[in-house]
PDB file of C-alpha atoms in Angstrom:
ATOM      1  CA  MET A  60      46.388   7.172  46.795  1.00  0.00           C
ATOM      2  CA  ARG A  61      47.261   3.942  44.816  1.00  0.00           C
ATOM      3  CA  VAL A  62      50.379   4.342  42.705  1.00  0.00           C
ATOM      4  CA  ASP A  63      50.647   2.167  39.541  1.00  0.00           C
ATOM      5  CA  THR A  64      54.010   0.940  39.945  1.00  0.00           C
ATOM      6  CA  GLN A  65      53.888  -0.845  36.582  1.00  0.00           C
ATOM      7  CA  ILE A  66      53.522   2.772  34.840  1.00  0.00           C
ATOM      8  CA  LEU A  67      56.686   4.020  36.878  1.00  0.00           C
ATOM      9  CA  LYS A  68      58.533   0.799  35.957  1.00  0.00           C
ATOM     10  CA  VAL A  69      57.927   1.255  32.215  1.00  0.00           C
ATOM     11  CA  LEU A  70      58.798   5.071  32.355  1.00  0.00           C
ATOM     12  CA  GLU A  71      62.171   4.119  34.543  1.00  0.00           C
ATOM     13  CA  ASN A  72      63.027   1.457  31.770  1.00  0.00           C
ATOM     14  CA  GLU A  73      62.476   3.785  28.807  1.00  0.00           C
ATOM     15  CA  SER A  74      64.767   6.725  30.566  1.00  0.00           C
ATOM     16  CA  VAL A  75      67.566   4.120  31.389  1.00  0.00           C
ATOM     17  CA  GLU A  76      67.584   3.015  27.774  1.00  0.00           C
ATOM     18  CA  ILE A  77      67.845   6.725  26.803  1.00  0.00           C
ATOM     19  CA  LEU A  78      70.878   7.202  29.274  1.00  0.00           C
ATOM     20  CA  ARG A  79      72.633   4.149  28.154  1.00  0.00           C
ATOM     21  CA  GLU A  80      72.030   5.120  24.518  1.00  0.00           C
ATOM     22  CA  THR A  81      73.347   8.646  25.120  1.00  0.00           C
ATOM     23  CA  ALA A  82      76.483   7.257  26.787  1.00  0.00           C
ATOM     24  CA  ALA A  83      77.248   4.797  23.836  1.00  0.00           C
ATOM     25  CA  SER A  84      76.544   7.398  20.984  1.00  0.00           C
ATOM     26  CA  PHE A  85      78.241  10.591  22.171  1.00  0.00           C
ATOM     27  CA  ARG A  86      81.881  11.660  22.719  1.00  0.00           C
ATOM     28  CA  LYS A  87      81.343  14.088  25.753  1.00  0.00           C
ATOM     29  CA  PRO A  88      77.789  14.233  26.973  1.00  0.00           C
ATOM     30  CA  VAL A  89      76.872  16.141  30.237  1.00  0.00           C
ATOM     31  CA  LEU A  90      73.928  15.803  32.485  1.00  0.00           C
ATOM     32  CA  MET A  91      72.352  19.211  33.285  1.00  0.00           C
ATOM     33  CA  TYR A  92      71.688  19.454  36.957  1.00  0.00           C
ATOM     34  CA  SER A  93      69.323  22.200  37.766  1.00  0.00           C
ATOM     35  CA  ILE A  94      68.953  21.076  41.425  1.00  0.00           C
ATOM     36  CA  GLY A  95      65.234  20.621  41.001  1.00  0.00           C
ATOM     37  CA  LYS A  96      62.989  17.558  41.339  1.00  0.00           C
ATOM     38  CA  ASP A  97      63.440  16.543  37.693  1.00  0.00           C
ATOM     39  CA  SER A  98      67.388  16.807  37.860  1.00  0.00           C
ATOM     40  CA  SER A  99      67.170  14.815  41.020  1.00  0.00           C
ATOM     41  CA  VAL A 100      65.113  11.847  39.442  1.00  0.00           C
ATOM     42  CA  LEU A 101      67.336  12.144  36.251  1.00  0.00           C
ATOM     43  CA  LEU A 102      70.516  11.808  38.545  1.00  0.00           C
ATOM     44  CA  HIS A 103      69.004   8.816  40.351  1.00  0.00           C
ATOM     45  CA  LEU A 104      68.009   7.101  36.965  1.00  0.00           C
ATOM     46  CA  ALA A 105      71.634   7.819  35.576  1.00  0.00           C
ATOM     47  CA  LYS A 106      73.187   6.233  38.840  1.00  0.00           C
ATOM     48  CA  LYS A 107      70.756   3.262  38.331  1.00  0.00           C
ATOM     49  CA  ALA A 108      71.464   2.869  34.446  1.00  0.00           C
ATOM     50  CA  PHE A 109      75.303   2.214  35.146  1.00  0.00           C
ATOM     51  CA  TYR A 110      75.351   0.798  38.525  1.00  0.00           C
ATOM     52  CA  PRO A 111      77.604  -0.778  39.774  1.00  0.00           C
ATOM     53  CA  ALA A 112      80.122   1.472  37.527  1.00  0.00           C
ATOM     54  CA  PRO A 113      80.378   5.035  38.210  1.00  0.00           C
ATOM     55  CA  MET A 114      77.960   7.299  36.109  1.00  0.00           C
ATOM     56  CA  PRO A 115      79.589   8.304  32.902  1.00  0.00           C
ATOM     57  CA  PHE A 116      78.639  11.948  32.769  1.00  0.00           C
ATOM     58  CA  GLN A 117      79.868  15.011  34.515  1.00  0.00           C
ATOM     59  CA  LEU A 118      77.228  17.314  35.937  1.00  0.00           C
ATOM     60  CA  LEU A 119      76.704  20.840  34.417  1.00  0.00           C
ATOM     61  CA  HIS A 120      75.125  23.455  36.257  1.00  0.00           C
ATOM     62  CA  VAL A 121      74.565  27.014  34.811  1.00  0.00           C
ATOM     63  CA  ASP A 122      74.596  29.366  37.856  1.00  0.00           C
ATOM     64  CA  THR A 123      73.196  32.801  37.241  1.00  0.00           C
ATOM     65  CA  THR A 124      74.290  33.966  40.785  1.00  0.00           C
ATOM     66  CA  TRP A 125      70.576  34.458  41.636  1.00  0.00           C
ATOM     67  CA  LYS A 126      69.568  30.801  42.646  1.00  0.00           C
ATOM     68  CA  PHE A 127      67.863  30.236  45.988  1.00  0.00           C
ATOM     69  CA  LYS A 128      70.804  29.753  48.531  1.00  0.00           C
ATOM     70  CA  GLU A 129      69.201  26.359  49.548  1.00  0.00           C
ATOM     71  CA  MET A 130      69.702  25.369  45.913  1.00  0.00           C
ATOM     72  CA  ILE A 131      73.454  25.934  46.041  1.00  0.00           C
ATOM     73  CA  SER A 132      73.827  24.233  49.343  1.00  0.00           C
ATOM     74  CA  PHE A 133      71.761  21.199  48.247  1.00  0.00           C
ATOM     75  CA  ARG A 134      73.733  20.974  44.953  1.00  0.00           C
ATOM     76  CA  ASP A 135      77.027  21.044  46.843  1.00  0.00           C
ATOM     77  CA  LYS A 136      75.826  18.283  49.312  1.00  0.00           C
ATOM     78  CA  VAL A 137      74.796  15.979  46.441  1.00  0.00           C
ATOM     79  CA  VAL A 138      77.946  16.168  44.745  1.00  0.00           C
ATOM     80  CA  ALA A 139      80.019  15.687  47.546  1.00  0.00           C
ATOM     81  CA  GLU A 140      78.054  12.687  48.941  1.00  0.00           C
ATOM     82  CA  ASN A 141      78.029  11.136  45.753  1.00  0.00           C
ATOM     83  CA  SER A 142      81.409  12.013  44.589  1.00  0.00           C
ATOM     84  CA  LEU A 143      80.367  13.343  41.299  1.00  0.00           C
ATOM     85  CA  SER A 144      82.209  15.667  38.917  1.00  0.00           C
ATOM     86  CA  LEU A 145      80.459  19.107  38.580  1.00  0.00           C
ATOM     87  CA  ILE A 146      80.981  21.976  36.138  1.00  0.00           C
ATOM     88  CA  ALA A 147      79.594  25.035  37.584  1.00  0.00           C
ATOM     89  CA  HIS A 148      79.286  27.897  34.893  1.00  0.00           C
ATOM     90  CA  THR A 149      78.482  31.530  35.254  1.00  0.00           C
ATOM     91  CA  ASN A 150      78.517  34.143  32.352  1.00  0.00           C
ATOM     92  CA  LYS A 151      81.435  36.019  33.876  1.00  0.00           C
ATOM     93  CA  GLU A 152      80.984  39.006  31.467  1.00  0.00           C
ATOM     94  CA  GLY A 153      77.183  39.331  32.487  1.00  0.00           C
ATOM     95  CA  ALA A 154      77.867  38.986  36.169  1.00  0.00           C
ATOM     96  CA  ASP A 155      80.726  41.495  35.951  1.00  0.00           C
ATOM     97  CA  ALA A 156      78.410  43.881  34.088  1.00  0.00           C
ATOM     98  CA  GLY A 157      75.848  43.631  37.015  1.00  0.00           C
ATOM     99  CA  VAL A 158      73.229  41.957  34.722  1.00  0.00           C
ATOM    100  CA  ASN A 159      70.180  41.139  37.108  1.00  0.00           C
ATOM    101  CA  PRO A 160      66.417  40.184  36.705  1.00  0.00           C
ATOM    102  CA  PHE A 161      65.420  43.930  37.689  1.00  0.00           C
ATOM    103  CA  THR A 162      66.979  46.497  35.544  1.00  0.00           C
ATOM    104  CA  ILE A 163      67.061  45.016  31.947  1.00  0.00           C
ATOM    105  CA  GLY A 164      63.938  42.881  31.719  1.00  0.00           C
ATOM    106  CA  ILE A 165      63.346  39.187  32.429  1.00  0.00           C
ATOM    107  CA  SER A 166      63.896  38.265  28.782  1.00  0.00           C
ATOM    108  CA  GLU A 167      67.227  39.969  28.371  1.00  0.00           C
ATOM    109  CA  TYR A 168      68.425  38.611  31.898  1.00  0.00           C
ATOM    110  CA  THR A 169      67.274  34.980  30.827  1.00  0.00           C
ATOM    111  CA  ARG A 170      69.181  35.471  27.490  1.00  0.00           C
ATOM    112  CA  ILE A 171      72.427  36.755  29.021  1.00  0.00           C
ATOM    113  CA  MET A 172      72.823  34.748  32.137  1.00  0.00           C
ATOM    114  CA  LYS A 173      71.148  31.436  31.028  1.00  0.00           C
ATOM    115  CA  THR A 174      71.032  31.114  27.392  1.00  0.00           C
ATOM    116  CA  VAL A 175      74.453  32.556  26.665  1.00  0.00           C
ATOM    117  CA  ALA A 176      75.981  30.990  29.677  1.00  0.00           C
ATOM    118  CA  LEU A 177      74.736  27.510  28.465  1.00  0.00           C
ATOM    119  CA  ARG A 178      76.189  27.934  25.001  1.00  0.00           C
ATOM    120  CA  GLN A 179      79.470  29.201  26.620  1.00  0.00           C
ATOM    121  CA  ALA A 180      79.753  26.132  28.790  1.00  0.00           C
ATOM    122  CA  LEU A 181      78.812  23.680  26.065  1.00  0.00           C
ATOM    123  CA  ASP A 182      81.296  25.242  23.578  1.00  0.00           C
ATOM    124  CA  HIS A 183      84.215  25.515  26.274  1.00  0.00           C
ATOM    125  CA  HIS A 184      83.837  21.969  27.451  1.00  0.00           C
ATOM    126  CA  GLU A 185      83.154  20.642  23.908  1.00  0.00           C
ATOM    127  CA  VAL A 186      79.949  18.773  24.971  1.00  0.00           C
ATOM    128  CA  ASP A 187      78.277  17.131  22.032  1.00  0.00           C
ATOM    129  CA  ALA A 188      75.037  16.076  23.937  1.00  0.00           C
ATOM    130  CA  ALA A 189      73.338  17.710  26.941  1.00  0.00           C
ATOM    131  CA  ILE A 190      70.990  15.564  28.741  1.00  0.00           C
ATOM    132  CA  GLY A 191      68.046  17.559  30.515  1.00  0.00           C
ATOM    133  CA  GLY A 192      65.044  16.820  32.678  1.00  0.00           C
ATOM    134  CA  SER A 193      62.497  18.707  30.583  1.00  0.00           C
ATOM    135  CA  ARG A 194      59.038  17.027  30.109  1.00  0.00           C
ATOM    136  CA  ARG A 195      56.735  17.409  27.522  1.00  0.00           C
ATOM    137  CA  ASP A 196      53.816  18.103  29.976  1.00  0.00           C
ATOM    138  CA  GLU A 197      55.431  21.409  31.157  1.00  0.00           C
ATOM    139  CA  GLU A 198      54.465  23.685  28.441  1.00  0.00           C
ATOM    140  CA  LYS A 199      53.540  23.794  24.574  1.00  0.00           C
ATOM    141  CA  SER A 200      57.178  24.241  23.277  1.00  0.00           C
ATOM    142  CA  ARG A 201      58.655  21.514  25.143  1.00  0.00           C
ATOM    143  CA  ALA A 202      55.882  19.283  23.781  1.00  0.00           C
ATOM    144  CA  LYS A 203      57.315  19.803  20.305  1.00  0.00           C
ATOM    145  CA  GLU A 204      60.730  18.407  21.293  1.00  0.00           C
ATOM    146  CA  ARG A 205      62.035  14.906  20.379  1.00  0.00           C
ATOM    147  CA  ILE A 206      63.869  12.758  23.058  1.00  0.00           C
ATOM    148  CA  PHE A 207      67.108  13.214  20.914  1.00  0.00           C
ATOM    149  CA  SER A 208      66.382  16.792  19.756  1.00  0.00           C
ATOM    150  CA  VAL A 209      69.132  18.242  17.309  1.00  0.00           C
ATOM    151  CA  ARG A 210      70.460  21.577  17.776  1.00  0.00           C
ATOM    152  CA  ASP A 211      72.117  23.308  14.717  1.00  0.00           C
ATOM    153  CA  GLU A 212      75.163  25.463  14.681  1.00  0.00           C
ATOM    154  CA  GLY A 213      75.133  27.870  17.621  1.00  0.00           C
ATOM    155  CA  HIS A 214      72.873  25.536  19.490  1.00  0.00           C
ATOM    156  CA  ARG A 215      69.771  26.834  17.771  1.00  0.00           C
ATOM    157  CA  TRP A 216      66.520  24.853  17.765  1.00  0.00           C
ATOM    158  CA  ASN A 217      64.328  24.361  14.822  1.00  0.00           C
ATOM    159  CA  PRO A 218      61.162  22.403  15.772  1.00  0.00           C
ATOM    160  CA  ARG A 219      60.561  21.693  12.034  1.00  0.00           C
ATOM    161  CA  ASN A 220      63.856  20.074  11.464  1.00  0.00           C
ATOM    162  CA  GLN A 221      63.655  17.226  14.222  1.00  0.00           C
ATOM    163  CA  ARG A 222      63.851  13.608  13.305  1.00  0.00           C
ATOM    164  CA  PRO A 223      61.043  11.050  13.596  1.00  0.00           C
ATOM    165  CA  GLU A 224      61.369   8.634  16.655  1.00  0.00           C
ATOM    166  CA  MET A 225      58.733   5.894  15.734  1.00  0.00           C
ATOM    167  CA  TRP A 226      58.826   2.861  17.776  1.00  0.00           C
ATOM    168  CA  HIS A 227      61.550   4.406  19.938  1.00  0.00           C
ATOM    169  CA  THR A 228      64.145   4.071  17.157  1.00  0.00           C
ATOM    170  CA  TYR A 229      66.503   6.906  17.842  1.00  0.00           C
ATOM    171  CA  ASN A 230      68.971   8.623  15.432  1.00  0.00           C
ATOM    172  CA  THR A 231      71.647   9.959  17.331  1.00  0.00           C
ATOM    173  CA  ARG A 232      74.084  10.992  14.303  1.00  0.00           C
ATOM    174  CA  LEU A 233      75.369  14.622  14.224  1.00  0.00           C
ATOM    175  CA  ALA A 234      76.441  16.622  11.026  1.00  0.00           C
ATOM    176  CA  PRO A 235      79.460  19.044  11.689  1.00  0.00           C
ATOM    177  CA  GLY A 236      78.252  21.981  13.943  1.00  0.00           C
ATOM    178  CA  GLN A 237      75.546  20.017  15.372  1.00  0.00           C
ATOM    179  CA  THR A 238      75.027  19.046  18.924  1.00  0.00           C
ATOM    180  CA  MET A 239      72.197  17.158  20.613  1.00  0.00           C
ATOM    181  CA  ARG A 240      69.798  17.781  23.556  1.00  0.00           C
ATOM    182  CA  VAL A 241      68.628  14.618  25.119  1.00  0.00           C
ATOM    183  CA  PHE A 242      65.275  14.497  27.313  1.00  0.00           C
ATOM    184  CA  PRO A 243      64.897  11.127  29.069  1.00  0.00           C
ATOM    185  CA  LEU A 244      61.924  12.403  31.244  1.00  0.00           C
ATOM    186  CA  SER A 245      59.865  13.502  28.083  1.00  0.00           C
ATOM    187  CA  ASP A 246      57.138  10.951  28.649  1.00  0.00           C
ATOM    188  CA  TRP A 247      56.848  11.682  32.476  1.00  0.00           C
ATOM    189  CA  THR A 248      54.374  14.063  34.199  1.00  0.00           C
ATOM    190  CA  GLU A 249      54.819  16.012  37.218  1.00  0.00           C
ATOM    191  CA  LEU A 250      52.730  13.580  39.101  1.00  0.00           C
ATOM    192  CA  ASP A 251      54.920  10.839  37.706  1.00  0.00           C
ATOM    193  CA  ILE A 252      57.956  12.587  39.046  1.00  0.00           C
ATOM    194  CA  TRP A 253      56.551  13.075  42.454  1.00  0.00           C
ATOM    195  CA  ARG A 254      55.332   9.278  42.808  1.00  0.00           C
ATOM    196  CA  TYR A 255      58.690   8.168  41.697  1.00  0.00           C
ATOM    197  CA  ILE A 256      60.289  10.044  44.294  1.00  0.00           C
ATOM    198  CA  GLU A 257      58.192   8.719  46.878  1.00  0.00           C
ATOM    199  CA  GLN A 258      58.652   5.136  45.556  1.00  0.00           C
ATOM    200  CA  GLU A 259      62.376   5.367  45.438  1.00  0.00           C
ATOM    201  CA  LYS A 260      62.838   7.641  48.464  1.00  0.00           C
ATOM    202  CA  ILE A 261      64.916  10.144  46.496  1.00  0.00           C
ATOM    203  CA  GLU A 262      65.909  13.168  48.468  1.00  0.00           C
ATOM    204  CA  VAL A 263      64.895  16.423  47.116  1.00  0.00           C
ATOM    205  CA  ASN A 264      65.560  20.047  47.885  1.00  0.00           C
ATOM    206  CA  PRO A 265      63.984  21.437  51.080  1.00  0.00           C
ATOM    207  CA  LEU A 266      62.273  24.306  49.126  1.00  0.00           C
ATOM    208  CA  TYR A 267      59.643  21.777  47.815  1.00  0.00           C
ATOM    209  CA  PHE A 268      58.316  21.448  51.329  1.00  0.00           C
ATOM    210  CA  ALA A 269      56.042  23.869  52.958  1.00  0.00           C
ATOM    211  CA  LYS A 270      57.476  26.069  55.416  1.00  0.00           C
ATOM    212  CA  GLU A 271      57.040  29.686  56.903  1.00  0.00           C
ATOM    213  CA  ARG A 272      59.153  31.752  54.562  1.00  0.00           C
ATOM    214  CA  PRO A 273      59.512  35.742  53.833  1.00  0.00           C
ATOM    215  CA  ILE A 274      57.328  36.586  51.076  1.00  0.00           C
ATOM    216  CA  VAL A 275      56.288  39.683  49.008  1.00  0.00           C
ATOM    217  CA  LYS A 276      53.439  39.845  46.636  1.00  0.00           C
ATOM    218  CA  ARG A 277      54.107  40.959  43.077  1.00  0.00           C
ATOM    219  CA  GLY A 278      50.879  41.117  41.530  1.00  0.00           C
ATOM    220  CA  THR A 279      49.479  37.512  41.950  1.00  0.00           C
ATOM    221  CA  GLN A 280      52.819  35.900  42.560  1.00  0.00           C
ATOM    222  CA  LEU A 281      54.367  35.239  45.868  1.00  0.00           C
ATOM    223  CA  ILE A 282      57.973  35.893  45.827  1.00  0.00           C
ATOM    224  CA  MET A 283      60.422  34.837  48.627  1.00  0.00           C
ATOM    225  CA  VAL A 284      63.054  37.371  49.601  1.00  0.00           C
ATOM    226  CA  ASP A 285      65.930  35.241  49.657  1.00  0.00           C
ATOM    227  CA  ASP A 286      68.571  37.822  50.493  1.00  0.00           C
ATOM    228  CA  ASP A 287      69.140  41.638  50.564  1.00  0.00           C
ATOM    229  CA  ARG A 288      69.455  42.072  46.806  1.00  0.00           C
ATOM    230  CA  TYR A 289      65.784  41.854  46.435  1.00  0.00           C
ATOM    231  CA  PRO A 290      64.359  45.522  45.842  1.00  0.00           C
ATOM    232  CA  LEU A 291      61.619  46.193  48.319  1.00  0.00           C
ATOM    233  CA  ASN A 292      58.784  48.999  47.605  1.00  0.00           C
ATOM    234  CA  PRO A 293      59.028  51.808  49.984  1.00  0.00           C
ATOM    235  CA  GLY A 294      57.761  50.780  53.546  1.00  0.00           C
ATOM    236  CA  GLU A 295      57.337  47.081  52.371  1.00  0.00           C
ATOM    237  CA  VAL A 296      58.215  44.414  54.869  1.00  0.00           C
ATOM    238  CA  PRO A 297      58.169  40.836  53.826  1.00  0.00           C
ATOM    239  CA  GLN A 298      55.411  38.885  55.563  1.00  0.00           C
ATOM    240  CA  MET A 299      55.922  35.344  56.773  1.00  0.00           C
ATOM    241  CA  MET A 300      53.854  32.892  54.951  1.00  0.00           C
ATOM    242  CA  GLN A 301      53.558  29.072  54.674  1.00  0.00           C
ATOM    243  CA  VAL A 302      54.600  28.307  51.397  1.00  0.00           C
ATOM    244  CA  ARG A 303      56.400  25.746  49.041  1.00  0.00           C
ATOM    245  CA  PHE A 304      57.844  25.751  45.407  1.00  0.00           C
ATOM    246  CA  ARG A 305      56.572  23.451  42.565  1.00  0.00           C
ATOM    247  CA  THR A 306      59.510  24.446  40.415  1.00  0.00           C
ATOM    248  CA  LEU A 307      63.011  26.018  41.452  1.00  0.00           C
ATOM    249  CA  GLY A 308      65.001  28.593  39.584  1.00  0.00           C
ATOM    250  CA  CYS A 309      66.264  32.243  40.040  1.00  0.00           C
ATOM    251  CA  TYR A 310      64.579  33.256  43.148  1.00  0.00           C
ATOM    252  CA  PRO A 311      63.404  36.694  41.952  1.00  0.00           C
ATOM    253  CA  LEU A 312      61.544  35.018  39.090  1.00  0.00           C
ATOM    254  CA  THR A 313      60.185  31.731  40.863  1.00  0.00           C
ATOM    255  CA  ALA A 314      56.869  32.106  42.645  1.00  0.00           C
ATOM    256  CA  ALA A 315      55.954  30.063  45.697  1.00  0.00           C
ATOM    257  CA  VAL A 316      52.397  28.438  46.162  1.00  0.00           C
ATOM    258  CA  GLU A 317      50.618  28.489  49.564  1.00  0.00           C
ATOM    259  CA  SER A 318      50.620  25.014  51.023  1.00  0.00           C
ATOM    260  CA  THR A 319      50.705  22.839  54.107  1.00  0.00           C
ATOM    261  CA  ALA A 320      52.292  19.860  52.387  1.00  0.00           C
ATOM    262  CA  THR A 321      55.452  18.863  54.495  1.00  0.00           C
ATOM    263  CA  THR A 322      55.866  15.392  53.181  1.00  0.00           C
ATOM    264  CA  ILE A 323      56.217  13.684  49.883  1.00  0.00           C
ATOM    265  CA  GLU A 324      52.805  11.908  50.470  1.00  0.00           C
ATOM    266  CA  GLU A 325      51.199  15.270  50.924  1.00  0.00           C
ATOM    267  CA  ILE A 326      52.950  16.782  47.929  1.00  0.00           C
ATOM    268  CA  VAL A 327      51.648  13.782  45.791  1.00  0.00           C
ATOM    269  CA  GLN A 328      48.105  14.497  46.698  1.00  0.00           C
ATOM    270  CA  GLU A 329      48.402  18.254  46.125  1.00  0.00           C
ATOM    271  CA  VAL A 330      49.869  17.710  42.642  1.00  0.00           C
ATOM    272  CA  PHE A 331      47.124  15.247  42.010  1.00  0.00           C
ATOM    273  CA  ASP A 332      44.396  17.908  42.738  1.00  0.00           C
ATOM    274  CA  VAL A 333      46.114  20.675  41.123  1.00  0.00           C
ATOM    275  CA  LYS A 334      45.557  20.948  37.185  1.00  0.00           C
ATOM    276  CA  LEU A 335      47.861  24.028  36.432  1.00  0.00           C
ATOM    277  CA  SER A 336      51.253  23.485  35.186  1.00  0.00           C
ATOM    278  CA  GLU A 337      54.019  23.957  37.644  1.00  0.00           C
ATOM    279  CA  ARG A 338      55.555  26.392  35.198  1.00  0.00           C
ATOM    280  CA  ALA A 339      52.788  28.829  35.651  1.00  0.00           C
ATOM    281  CA  THR A 340      54.932  29.936  38.697  1.00  0.00           C
ATOM    282  CA  ARG A 341      57.949  30.785  36.466  1.00  0.00           C
ATOM    283  CA  LEU A 342      57.950  34.359  35.533  1.00  0.00           C
ATOM    284  CA  ILE A 343      60.290  33.933  32.609  1.00  0.00           C
ATOM    285  CA  ASP A 344      57.461  31.813  30.841  1.00  0.00           C
ATOM    286  CA  GLY A 345      54.589  34.401  31.169  1.00  0.00           C
ATOM    287  CA  GLU A 346      55.728  37.370  29.277  1.00  0.00           C
ATOM    288  CA  ASN A 347      54.075  36.488  25.891  1.00  0.00           C
ATOM    289  CA  GLU A 348      52.557  33.425  24.308  1.00  0.00           C
ATOM    290  CA  ASP A 349      55.717  32.411  22.497  1.00  0.00           C
ATOM    291  CA  SER A 350      58.258  33.426  25.093  1.00  0.00           C
ATOM    292  CA  MET A 351      59.561  29.881  25.847  1.00  0.00           C
ATOM    293  CA  GLU A 352      59.917  28.796  22.218  1.00  0.00           C
ATOM    294  CA  LYS A 353      61.722  31.947  21.247  1.00  0.00           C
ATOM    295  CA  LYS A 354      64.182  31.223  24.138  1.00  0.00           C
ATOM    296  CA  LYS A 355      64.642  27.692  23.024  1.00  0.00           C
ATOM    297  CA  THR A 356      65.316  28.689  19.372  1.00  0.00           C
ATOM    298  CA  GLU A 357      68.347  30.847  20.689  1.00  0.00           C
ATOM    299  CA  GLY A 358      69.761  27.921  22.631  1.00  0.00           C
ATOM    300  CA  TYR A 359      67.903  27.958  26.154  1.00  0.00           C
ATOM    301  CA  PHE A 360      67.298  24.496  27.260  1.00  0.00           C
TER     302      PHE A 360
END
């Protein structure tokens, strides 16, 4: 498949400009590191943007304690190999109370262990700008975001209260109580991300590659049983299936897809052939039509 390197160069230049503008405009920005493909590209771009100087952002990872084991090991490897500074934050009150994806409902679990945890981390570390890897093509509420997206007091997002960004002119000023979310990958697509990973030879999490993994079927979703906390049905035994993940998150809420793609080149072709967004495999998005937008107004990324 022919890759249009000029398109990737334009996207790269735009993202680099946004990252430099963020570093120049805010007192204490952080780069959200979710350990997925988008944050791997974002980290690569941030290193490029400031080379040969060190990247001027700490990484922030919200750890729900339910991430795939390979996500945490990959995170620690990347941090160690690149001598990065990582803030890993867990909502301790939620964890101590035993909040999990099975007993209180997906929305409440997400609110406590992701949204509240993120707000706690941003407030505790006095962050005024959080850089994330969200893209407009992922789902409709994210298509409403500006590149520099203002959050009101309490980190609340009002899509009707955003600033125009015509001709790539950005307004980074903050009123008292406001913070900023910054999305340097807004104009990228999933296919752009994978083509850039291929071009730049960026290392990504092994979960993105097809492999035999222990799977149970929940409705139409294929869930990998990553540890013994996952509640199996009576008599149920996980079956080994060749699958990979298009997106990464909490393992009980992230479905796999059957695949034979074991190389970046094969993933690029597979993504090119599939028309469904990768977030169709995220259970937190599928409860009702406005679930993601509701979460974002409460402070979710």
